Coordinates of C-alpha atoms in Angstrom, one line a residue:
Chain Z
X138 CA 0.0 0.0 0.0
X139 CA 1.7 3.2 -1.2
X140 CA 0.9 6.4 0.7
X141 CA -0.9 9.3 -0.8
X142 CA 1.7 12.1 -0.4
X143 CA 4.2 10.0 1.7
X144 CA 7.7 11.1 2.3
X145 CA 10.6 9.9 0.2
X146 CA 12.6 7.2 2.0
X147 CA 16.0 8.7 1.7
X148 CA 18.5 10.9 3.5
X149 CA 17.4 14.5 3.1
X150 CA 15.1 17.0 4.6
X151 CA 12.3 15.7 6.8
X152 CA 8.9 15.3 5.2
X153 CA 6.5 18.2 5.5
X154 CA 3.7 16.6 3.6
X155 CA 0.1 15.9 4.4
X156 CA -1.9 14.6 1.5
X157 CA -4.8 16.9 2.4
X158 CA -3.0 20.2 2.4
X159 CA -1.8 22.3 -0.5
X160 CA 0.3 25.4 -0.3
X161 CA 1.4 26.0 -3.8
X162 CA 0.0 25.6 -7.3
X163 CA 1.3 22.4 -8.8
X164 CA 1.0 24.0 -12.3
X165 CA 2.8 27.4 -11.9
X166 CA 4.3 27.3 -8.4
X167 CA 2.4 30.4 -7.0
X168 CA 0.7 30.2 -3.6
X169 CA -2.9 29.0 -3.6
X170 CA -5.8 30.2 -1.6
X171 CA -8.5 28.1 -0.1
X172 CA -11.9 29.6 -1.0
X173 CA -15.2 28.8 -2.7
X174 CA -14.9 29.4 -6.5
X175 CA -17.7 31.1 -8.4
X176 CA -20.6 28.8 -9.0
X177 CA -19.2 26.2 -6.6
X178 CA -20.3 25.3 -3.0
X179 CA -17.2 24.0 -1.4
X180 CA -13.8 25.6 -0.6
X181 CA -11.1 24.6 -3.1
X182 CA -7.4 25.4 -3.5
X183 CA -7.5 28.1 -6.1
X184 CA -4.5 29.6 -8.0
X185 CA -5.1 33.3 -8.9
X186 CA -1.9 33.4 -10.8
X187 CA -2.7 30.8 -13.5
X188 CA -6.4 30.2 -12.9
X189 CA -6.3 26.6 -11.9
X190 CA -8.8 25.1 -9.4
X191 CA -7.3 22.1 -7.6
X192 CA -10.0 19.7 -6.7
X193 CA -9.4 17.0 -4.1
X194 CA -11.4 13.8 -4.2
X195 CA -11.5 10.6 -2.3
X196 CA -8.9 8.0 -3.2
X197 CA -9.7 4.3 -3.9
X198 CA -8.0 1.6 -1.8
X199 CA -8.6 -1.8 -3.3
X200 CA -8.0 -5.3 -1.8
X201 CA -9.3 -8.8 -1.6
X202 CA -9.9 -11.7 0.8
X203 CA -7.8 -14.5 -0.7
X204 CA -8.9 -18.0 0.3
X205 CA -7.2 -21.4 -0.2
X206 CA -8.7 -24.6 1.1
X207 CA -10.9 -22.8 3.5
X208 CA -8.1 -20.7 5.0
X209 CA -7.7 -16.9 4.6
X210 CA -4.5 -15.1 3.6
X211 CA -3.5 -12.4 6.0
X212 CA -0.5 -10.0 5.9
X213 CA 1.2 -8.4 8.9
X214 CA 2.1 -4.9 8.0
X215 CA 5.8 -3.9 7.7
X216 CA 4.9 -0.2 7.2
X217 CA 3.0 2.6 8.9
X218 CA 0.2 3.2 9.5
X219 CA -0.6 0.2 11.7
X220 CA 2.8 -1.4 11.5
X221 CA 2.7 -4.9 13.0
X222 CA -1.0 -5.3 12.6
X223 CA -2.8 -7.8 10.3
X224 CA -4.7 -7.0 7.2
X225 CA -5.8 -8.5 3.8
X226 CA -3.8 -7.5 0.7
X227 CA -5.0 -3.9 -0.2
X228 CA -3.6 -0.6 -1.4
X229 CA -4.1 2.5 -3.4
X230 CA -5.5 1.9 -6.9
X231 CA -3.1 3.1 -9.7
X232 CA -4.0 5.0 -12.8
X233 CA -4.5 2.7 -15.8
X234 CA -5.8 -0.4 -14.0
X235 CA -9.2 -1.9 -13.1
X236 CA -10.3 -2.5 -9.5
X237 CA -9.8 -6.2 -10.0
X238 CA -6.3 -5.7 -11.4
X239 CA -5.5 -3.5 -8.4
X240 CA -6.6 -6.2 -6.0
X241 CA -4.5 -8.8 -7.8
X242 CA -1.5 -6.5 -8.0
X243 CA -1.6 -5.7 -4.3
X244 CA -1.9 -9.4 -3.5
X245 CA 1.2 -10.1 -5.5
X246 CA 3.2 -7.1 -4.0
X247 CA 2.3 -7.7 -0.4
X248 CA 2.0 -11.5 -0.2
X249 CA 3.7 -12.8 -3.4
X250 CA 0.6 -14.6 -4.2
X251 CA -1.4 -15.1 -7.5
X252 CA -5.1 -14.7 -7.0
X253 CA -8.2 -15.1 -9.1
X254 CA -10.3 -12.1 -8.2
X255 CA -13.9 -12.9 -7.8
X256 CA -17.1 -11.1 -6.8
X257 CA -17.5 -7.8 -5.1
X258 CA -17.5 -8.2 -1.4
X259 CA -17.6 -4.8 0.4
X260 CA -17.4 -1.1 -0.2
X261 CA -16.3 1.0 2.9
X262 CA -16.5 4.8 2.9
X263 CA -13.7 5.9 5.2
X264 CA -14.8 9.5 5.5
X265 CA -12.1 10.8 7.8
X266 CA -9.4 9.4 5.6
X267 CA -11.0 10.6 2.4
X268 CA -10.9 7.1 1.0
X269 CA -13.2 4.5 -0.5
X270 CA -12.1 0.9 0.3
X271 CA -13.3 -1.8 -2.1
X272 CA -12.8 -5.5 -1.4
X273 CA -13.3 -8.5 -3.6
X274 CA -13.5 -12.2 -2.9
X275 CA -10.5 -14.1 -4.3
X276 CA -9.3 -17.6 -4.8
X277 CA -5.7 -18.8 -4.4
X278 CA -5.2 -21.7 -6.9
X279 CA -2.0 -22.7 -5.0
X280 CA -0.8 -22.2 -1.4
X281 CA 2.3 -20.4 -2.6
X282 CA 2.9 -17.1 -0.8
X283 CA 5.4 -15.1 1.2
X284 CA 6.1 -11.6 2.6
X285 CA 6.4 -8.8 0.1
X286 CA 8.4 -5.7 0.9
X287 CA 5.5 -4.2 2.8
X288 CA 4.8 -7.2 4.9
X289 CA 6.5 -8.6 8.0
X290 CA 4.9 -12.0 7.5
X291 CA 2.1 -13.6 5.6
X292 CA -0.1 -16.5 6.8
X293 CA -2.9 -18.7 5.7
X294 CA -5.2 -18.9 8.7
X295 CA -8.3 -20.8 9.6
X296 CA -11.3 -18.6 10.3
X297 CA -11.1 -19.5 14.0
X298 CA -7.6 -18.2 14.2
X299 CA -8.1 -14.8 12.7
X300 CA -6.5 -12.3 15.1
X301 CA -9.5 -10.0 15.4
X302 CA -7.9 -7.9 18.1
X303 CA -4.8 -7.3 16.0
X304 CA -6.4 -6.3 12.7
X305 CA -5.0 -3.1 11.1
X306 CA -8.1 -1.3 10.0
X307 CA -11.9 -1.3 10.7
X308 CA -12.5 -1.9 7.0
X309 CA -10.4 -5.0 7.1
X310 CA -12.6 -6.4 9.9
X311 CA -15.7 -5.4 8.1
X312 CA -14.6 -7.2 4.9
X313 CA -13.5 -10.4 6.8
X314 CA -16.6 -10.6 8.9
X315 CA -18.9 -10.2 5.9
X316 CA -16.8 -12.7 3.9
X317 CA -17.1 -15.4 6.5
X318 CA -20.9 -14.8 7.1
X319 CA -21.6 -14.9 3.4
X320 CA -19.5 -18.0 3.0
X321 CA -21.4 -19.7 5.8
X322 CA -24.7 -18.6 4.2
X323 CA -23.7 -19.8 0.8
X324 CA -24.1 -16.5 -1.0
X325 CA -21.9 -13.7 -2.5
X326 CA -23.7 -10.4 -2.0
X327 CA -21.9 -7.1 -1.6
X328 CA -22.0 -4.8 1.4
X329 CA -21.7 -1.0 1.9
X330 CA -20.7 0.6 5.1
X331 CA -19.4 4.0 6.3
X332 CA -16.7 4.7 8.9
X333 CA -16.5 8.3 10.1
X334 CA -14.0 9.3 12.8
X335 CA -14.1 13.0 11.9
X336 CA -16.1 13.7 15.0
X337 CA -14.0 11.8 17.4
X338 CA -10.4 12.6 16.5
X339 CA -8.9 15.5 14.7
X340 CA -6.3 15.4 11.9
X341 CA -6.9 11.7 11.0
X342 CA -5.3 10.9 7.7
X343 CA -5.4 7.1 7.6
X344 CA -8.1 4.5 8.2
Chain V
X249 CA -20.0 17.6 -12.5
X250 CA -17.0 19.6 -11.3
X251 CA -13.8 19.2 -13.2
X252 CA -10.6 17.9 -11.8
X253 CA -8.2 20.8 -12.2
X254 CA -10.5 23.0 -14.3
X255 CA -9.9 26.6 -14.9
X256 CA -11.4 29.4 -12.8
X257 CA -14.3 31.0 -14.6
X258 CA -13.3 34.6 -14.3
X259 CA -11.4 37.4 -16.0
X260 CA -7.7 36.7 -15.7
X261 CA -4.9 34.7 -17.2
X262 CA -6.0 31.8 -19.4
X263 CA -5.9 28.3 -17.8
X264 CA -2.8 26.3 -18.2
X265 CA -3.9 23.3 -16.3
X266 CA -4.1 19.7 -17.0
X267 CA -5.2 17.5 -14.1
X268 CA -2.6 14.9 -15.0
X269 CA 0.5 17.1 -15.0
X270 CA 2.4 18.5 -12.1
X271 CA 5.3 21.0 -12.4
X272 CA 5.7 22.2 -8.8
X273 CA 5.5 20.7 -5.3
X274 CA 2.2 21.6 -3.8
X275 CA 3.8 21.5 -0.3
X276 CA 6.9 23.7 -0.8
X277 CA 6.7 25.2 -4.3
X278 CA 9.9 23.7 -5.6
X279 CA 10.0 22.0 -9.1
X280 CA 9.2 18.3 -9.0
X281 CA 10.8 15.5 -11.0
X282 CA 9.0 12.6 -12.6
X283 CA 10.9 9.4 -11.6
X284 CA 10.5 6.1 -9.9
X285 CA 11.1 6.5 -6.1
X286 CA 13.2 3.9 -4.3
X287 CA 11.2 0.7 -3.7
X288 CA 8.4 1.8 -6.0
X289 CA 7.7 0.5 -9.6
X290 CA 6.0 3.5 -11.2
X291 CA 7.1 7.0 -12.0
X292 CA 5.9 9.6 -9.5
X293 CA 6.2 13.4 -9.2
X294 CA 8.9 13.7 -6.5
X295 CA 10.1 16.8 -4.7
X296 CA 13.7 16.6 -3.8
X297 CA 13.5 19.9 -1.8
X298 CA 11.0 18.7 0.9
X299 CA 10.9 15.0 0.2
X300 CA 7.2 14.6 -0.8
X301 CA 6.1 12.0 -3.2
X302 CA 2.9 13.1 -5.0
X303 CA 0.9 10.1 -5.9
X304 CA -1.9 10.4 -8.5
X305 CA -4.8 8.0 -8.4
X306 CA -8.0 7.4 -10.3
X307 CA -10.9 9.7 -9.4
X308 CA -14.4 8.5 -8.7
X309 CA -17.3 9.8 -10.8
X310 CA -20.7 8.8 -9.2
X311 CA -24.1 8.9 -10.7
X312 CA -27.5 7.2 -10.9
X313 CA -30.3 6.3 -13.2
X314 CA -33.4 8.0 -11.8
X315 CA -36.7 6.5 -12.7
X316 CA -40.2 7.7 -12.3
X317 CA -43.3 5.8 -13.5
X318 CA -41.2 3.9 -16.0
X319 CA -39.4 6.9 -17.4
X320 CA -35.8 7.7 -17.1
X321 CA -34.4 11.1 -16.1
X322 CA -31.8 12.5 -18.5
X323 CA -29.9 15.8 -18.4
X324 CA -28.5 17.7 -21.5
X325 CA -25.1 19.0 -20.5
X326 CA -24.5 22.8 -20.3
X327 CA -20.8 22.4 -19.8
X328 CA -17.8 20.8 -21.5
X329 CA -16.8 18.1 -22.1
X330 CA -19.7 16.9 -24.3
X331 CA -21.7 20.1 -24.0
X332 CA -25.2 19.6 -25.5
X333 CA -25.1 15.8 -25.1
X334 CA -27.4 13.8 -22.8
X335 CA -26.4 11.9 -19.7
X336 CA -27.7 10.8 -16.3
X337 CA -26.9 12.8 -13.2
X338 CA -23.2 12.1 -12.3
X339 CA -20.1 13.9 -11.1
X340 CA -16.9 13.8 -9.1
X341 CA -17.3 12.4 -5.7
X342 CA -16.4 14.9 -2.9
X343 CA -14.5 14.2 0.2
X344 CA -16.7 13.4 3.2
X345 CA -19.6 11.8 1.4
X346 CA -20.6 8.3 0.6
X347 CA -21.1 7.0 -3.0
X348 CA -24.8 7.1 -2.5
X349 CA -24.7 10.6 -1.1
X350 CA -22.7 11.7 -4.1
X351 CA -25.2 10.3 -6.5
X352 CA -28.1 12.0 -4.7
X353 CA -26.2 15.3 -4.6
X354 CA -25.4 15.3 -8.3
X355 CA -29.0 14.5 -9.0
X356 CA -30.0 17.5 -7.0
X357 CA -27.4 19.8 -8.5
X358 CA -27.9 18.8 -12.2
X359 CA -31.6 18.1 -12.3
X360 CA -33.1 19.7 -9.2
X361 CA -34.5 16.3 -8.3
X362 CA -34.7 14.4 -5.0
X363 CA -33.8 10.7 -5.5
X364 CA -33.9 7.6 -3.4
X365 CA -30.6 5.9 -4.3
X366 CA -31.0 2.1 -4.7
X367 CA -28.8 -0.8 -5.7
X368 CA -25.4 -0.7 -7.3
X369 CA -25.9 -0.8 -11.1
X370 CA -22.5 -0.5 -12.8
X371 CA -18.8 0.2 -12.3
X372 CA -17.0 1.4 -15.4
X373 CA -13.2 1.7 -15.4
X374 CA -12.4 4.6 -17.8
X375 CA -8.7 4.0 -18.1
X376 CA -7.8 6.9 -20.4
X377 CA -9.5 9.4 -18.1
X378 CA -8.0 7.9 -14.9
X379 CA -11.6 7.6 -13.6
X380 CA -13.8 5.0 -12.1
X381 CA -17.5 5.7 -12.8
X382 CA -20.0 4.2 -10.4
X383 CA -23.8 4.2 -11.1
X384 CA -26.7 3.3 -8.9
X385 CA -30.4 2.7 -9.6
X386 CA -32.6 5.4 -8.1
X387 CA -36.2 6.2 -7.6
X388 CA -37.9 9.6 -8.0
X389 CA -40.8 9.8 -5.6
X390 CA -42.2 12.7 -7.5
X391 CA -41.9 14.0 -11.1
X392 CA -40.4 17.3 -9.9
X393 CA -37.2 18.3 -11.7
X394 CA -35.6 21.0 -13.7
X395 CA -32.2 22.1 -15.2
X396 CA -29.5 22.8 -12.7
X397 CA -26.6 25.2 -13.5
X398 CA -24.8 22.5 -15.4
X399 CA -27.7 21.3 -17.5
X400 CA -29.4 22.9 -20.6
X401 CA -32.5 20.9 -20.0
X402 CA -33.7 17.9 -18.1
X403 CA -36.3 15.4 -19.3
X404 CA -38.2 12.3 -18.2
X405 CA -38.0 10.0 -21.2
X406 CA -39.6 6.7 -22.0
X407 CA -37.0 4.0 -22.8
X408 CA -38.0 4.0 -26.4
X409 CA -37.1 7.7 -26.6
X410 CA -33.6 7.6 -25.2
X411 CA -31.4 9.5 -27.6
X412 CA -28.7 6.8 -27.9
X413 CA -26.8 8.6 -30.6
X414 CA -26.6 11.8 -28.5
X415 CA -25.4 10.4 -25.2
X416 CA -22.4 12.2 -23.7
X417 CA -20.3 9.3 -22.6
X418 CA -19.8 5.5 -23.2
X419 CA -20.2 4.9 -19.5
X420 CA -23.7 6.6 -19.7
X421 CA -24.7 4.2 -22.4
X422 CA -23.4 1.2 -20.6
X423 CA -25.3 2.1 -17.4
X424 CA -28.5 2.9 -19.3
X425 CA -28.4 -0.3 -21.3
X426 CA -27.7 -2.5 -18.3
X427 CA -30.4 -0.7 -16.4
X428 CA -33.1 -1.4 -19.0
X429 CA -32.0 -5.0 -19.5
X430 CA -32.0 -5.8 -15.8
X431 CA -35.4 -4.1 -15.4
X432 CA -36.8 -6.2 -18.2
X433 CA -35.3 -9.3 -16.6
X434 CA -36.6 -8.4 -13.2
X435 CA -33.2 -8.4 -11.4
X436 CA -30.8 -5.9 -9.9
X437 CA -27.3 -7.3 -10.5
X438 CA -24.2 -5.1 -10.8
X439 CA -21.9 -4.9 -13.8
X440 CA -18.3 -4.2 -14.4
X441 CA -16.7 -3.0 -17.6
X442 CA -13.6 -1.2 -18.8
X443 CA -13.2 1.5 -21.4
X444 CA -9.7 2.2 -22.7
X445 CA -9.0 4.7 -25.4
X446 CA -5.3 5.2 -24.5
X447 CA -4.3 3.3 -27.6
X448 CA -6.6 5.2 -30.0
X449 CA -6.2 8.8 -29.0
X450 CA -3.5 10.7 -27.2
X451 CA -4.0 13.2 -24.4
X452 CA -7.5 12.1 -23.5
X453 CA -8.6 13.7 -20.3
X454 CA -12.3 13.1 -20.1
X455 CA -14.5 10.1 -20.7

């Protein structure tokens, strides 16, 4: 899972970024102002020097629940946020790929696993993080897997062994619980939910 | 439908923007370079002055197919791209809202209509535009509607009268055709498809 405005991992000046702030116009380099443009209803970062309005929109995080012989593939995160906690393969969607391709790519990157992406499982609006998380069901034709660069370890776990108290994100838990419930019921519906921590903590930038 | 990096509508310098380019760091104002960061696999806009990596990800465009008494609500666009062509209410998702709220908001903005957003209808990966379009089914409890600021006119049309040759976007046509097929079949499944014009035209920035 790549960050959205993360700092370069190298010697050099410390990062000053937050993905939700904008100080300068990315087109012309002039300072931007945060105000409501004519005809609009929300404040935007506006450049009066070159006329560009910089819209900010939610980002898509895409993942899947890979299953092999009744067990679920989980990854323990090697990166922040939530380093050391468990999740399913997921990450920011890239330009030029489909949702299903993104889920397969993240599975390969984080767990060195090839998956066959299946039906839509869950859509989670993570309002405080300005993200939409999309999860699919996925099959693992073989039990070959291992930790990618962003994982400390990867494991195929029986449902009874899922570490519910050590999951990285609420959206991970939502996807896993719906997955298991649906599997027990014999159906493959999809589920929507919304997580909003804007009222309970300030400055949240990750789910 | 607000643009993603559109020009301010005012007297002043002409717009220079493209939503897919970045010349300066939005954090510190220094020039950015386009290169693959350490540990990454895709080129990113990187600022060597402050250390920020500026990721660019697909944007969500959300809409719905509003129906009232068997007729479909369509809007004729008052703005580019595709000014004068017909579409269903849809636009860029804003931070802090759900997909369903975005579909309802766009319906209100573009067609002055209150809708009850229903089931997921279609997900269209528009690869050349770096967008994911999501459409829902929607009910109009009353036949009250009218042109919002971004519409020339709004109409409730019978399926036989849909102007297929004057639709604004391929994703609009996909959503409408699936909607009518599903309605005839008596089901409400969801559909995925991918549209990719990267190979047939250069510089595409809209669907």
